[in-house]
Amino acid sequence: MRWLLPAIAVLSLAAPVSYAAPPGPAHGPACRGGTAPYQRQLERELRLPVDGRQSAADCAAIRRLQQRLGVRPADGRATLRTYRFLVADKIRRDPAQRRACPVKPYRITCVDLTRQILWAQSGRRLVFDPVPVRSGRDGLETRRGWQRIYLRHRHHYSTIYHVPMPYAQFFNGGQALHGTRSDLFRSGSGGCVNLAVNDARRLYDLLQKGDRVYLWGTKPGTGG
């Protein structure tokens, strides 16, 4: 006799992401990082007293976080670089942090302009872990919405800005995903989505002409 078992729906709930620092000293010389612009945000994430002022305990906890995330320099300062790497890690670990990017049966490169983070997913599965990026500055904002990669050039050189654009993947006019050796955590691009060169290379090796890109949000400090 064939038995039919009722289907049981199983819900998988991701555990909340916590960055509460474990006890113990950070590795290396004495921690002397001073107060930096993202002090309150990192105090909040690390479940430290939120007062916006760097203490020895804050410095040690932030330094441990930097060491865990591979942020250099690991100096205990609450920098934008440290905060963005923390945000990228939260997005990687918690599917709820990725919900603004559409879930489709094909591969999508997701660019969150508000948080300045890029990742790629196929369905709900990450195929390229979240990384910090730099998008267009005020007046030269990166275009939003659905885009498609129409041109790829491993060794592109900009004749407008006279700078190399390694691993360029164009998605709208002259705007592309590409690598840069400039500081991703200062100013903004001329409209492109900049990645660290190694990240741009890995993304170039993953994507193909015709791949879809979805961009949303607003880069902080810009008008759109």
Short mmCIF file of N, CA and C in Angstrom, two decimals, residues 116 134-142 161 186-191 218-224:
data_model
loop_
_atom_site.label_atom_id
_atom_site.label_comp_id
_atom_site.label_asym_id
_atom_site.label_seq_id
_atom_site.Cartn_x
_atom_site.Cartn_y
_atom_site.Cartn_z
N GLN A 116 26.12 51.46 -0.28
CA GLN A 116 27.36 51.37 -1.05
C GLN A 116 27.97 49.96 -0.96
N ARG A 134 32.06 52.15 -4.55
CA ARG A 134 31.94 53.61 -4.57
C ARG A 134 31.18 53.98 -5.85
N SER A 135 30.05 54.66 -5.71
CA SER A 135 29.25 55.05 -6.87
C SER A 135 29.43 56.54 -7.17
N GLY A 136 28.61 57.06 -8.09
CA GLY A 136 28.78 58.42 -8.60
C GLY A 136 28.58 59.50 -7.56
N ARG A 137 29.41 60.52 -7.64
CA ARG A 137 29.33 61.65 -6.71
C ARG A 137 28.17 62.57 -7.09
N ASP A 138 27.93 63.56 -6.26
CA ASP A 138 26.81 64.48 -6.45
C ASP A 138 26.91 65.17 -7.82
N GLY A 139 25.83 65.10 -8.59
CA GLY A 139 25.80 65.66 -9.94
C GLY A 139 26.19 64.66 -11.00
N LEU A 140 26.83 63.57 -10.61
CA LEU A 140 27.23 62.51 -11.55
C LEU A 140 26.78 61.16 -10.99
N GLU A 141 25.56 61.13 -10.49
CA GLU A 141 25.07 59.93 -9.81
C GLU A 141 24.98 58.73 -10.75
N THR A 142 25.19 57.57 -10.18
CA THR A 142 25.00 56.31 -10.90
C THR A 142 23.52 56.11 -11.19
N TYR A 161 38.33 60.57 -18.27
CA TYR A 161 39.01 60.86 -17.01
C TYR A 161 40.49 60.50 -17.03
N ARG A 186 36.21 57.57 -0.03
CA ARG A 186 36.29 59.02 -0.13
C ARG A 186 35.63 59.46 -1.42
N SER A 187 34.93 60.59 -1.37
CA SER A 187 34.34 61.22 -2.55
C SER A 187 33.42 60.24 -3.29
N GLY A 188 33.47 60.28 -4.61
CA GLY A 188 32.63 59.42 -5.42
C GLY A 188 33.23 59.32 -6.81
N SER A 189 32.64 58.46 -7.63
CA SER A 189 33.12 58.26 -8.99
C SER A 189 32.46 59.25 -9.94
N GLY A 190 32.79 59.12 -11.21
CA GLY A 190 32.13 59.92 -12.24
C GLY A 190 30.84 59.31 -12.72
N GLY A 191 30.33 58.33 -11.99
CA GLY A 191 29.08 57.66 -12.35
C GLY A 191 29.20 56.15 -12.36
N THR A 218 20.12 55.72 -2.82
CA THR A 218 20.79 57.00 -3.04
C THR A 218 22.09 57.03 -2.27
N LYS A 219 23.17 57.32 -2.96
CA LYS A 219 24.47 57.44 -2.28
C LYS A 219 24.40 58.60 -1.29
N PRO A 220 24.82 58.40 -0.04
CA PRO A 220 24.83 59.48 0.94
C PRO A 220 25.60 60.70 0.41
N GLY A 221 25.00 61.87 0.60
CA GLY A 221 25.64 63.11 0.18
C GLY A 221 25.38 63.51 -1.25
N THR A 222 24.50 62.77 -1.94
CA THR A 222 24.16 63.12 -3.32
C THR A 222 22.67 63.46 -3.40
N GLY A 223 22.29 64.00 -4.56
CA GLY A 223 20.90 64.44 -4.74
C GLY A 223 20.01 63.40 -5.38
N GLY A 224 20.55 62.24 -5.71
CA GLY A 224 19.68 61.25 -6.35
C GLY A 224 20.42 60.00 -6.72
#
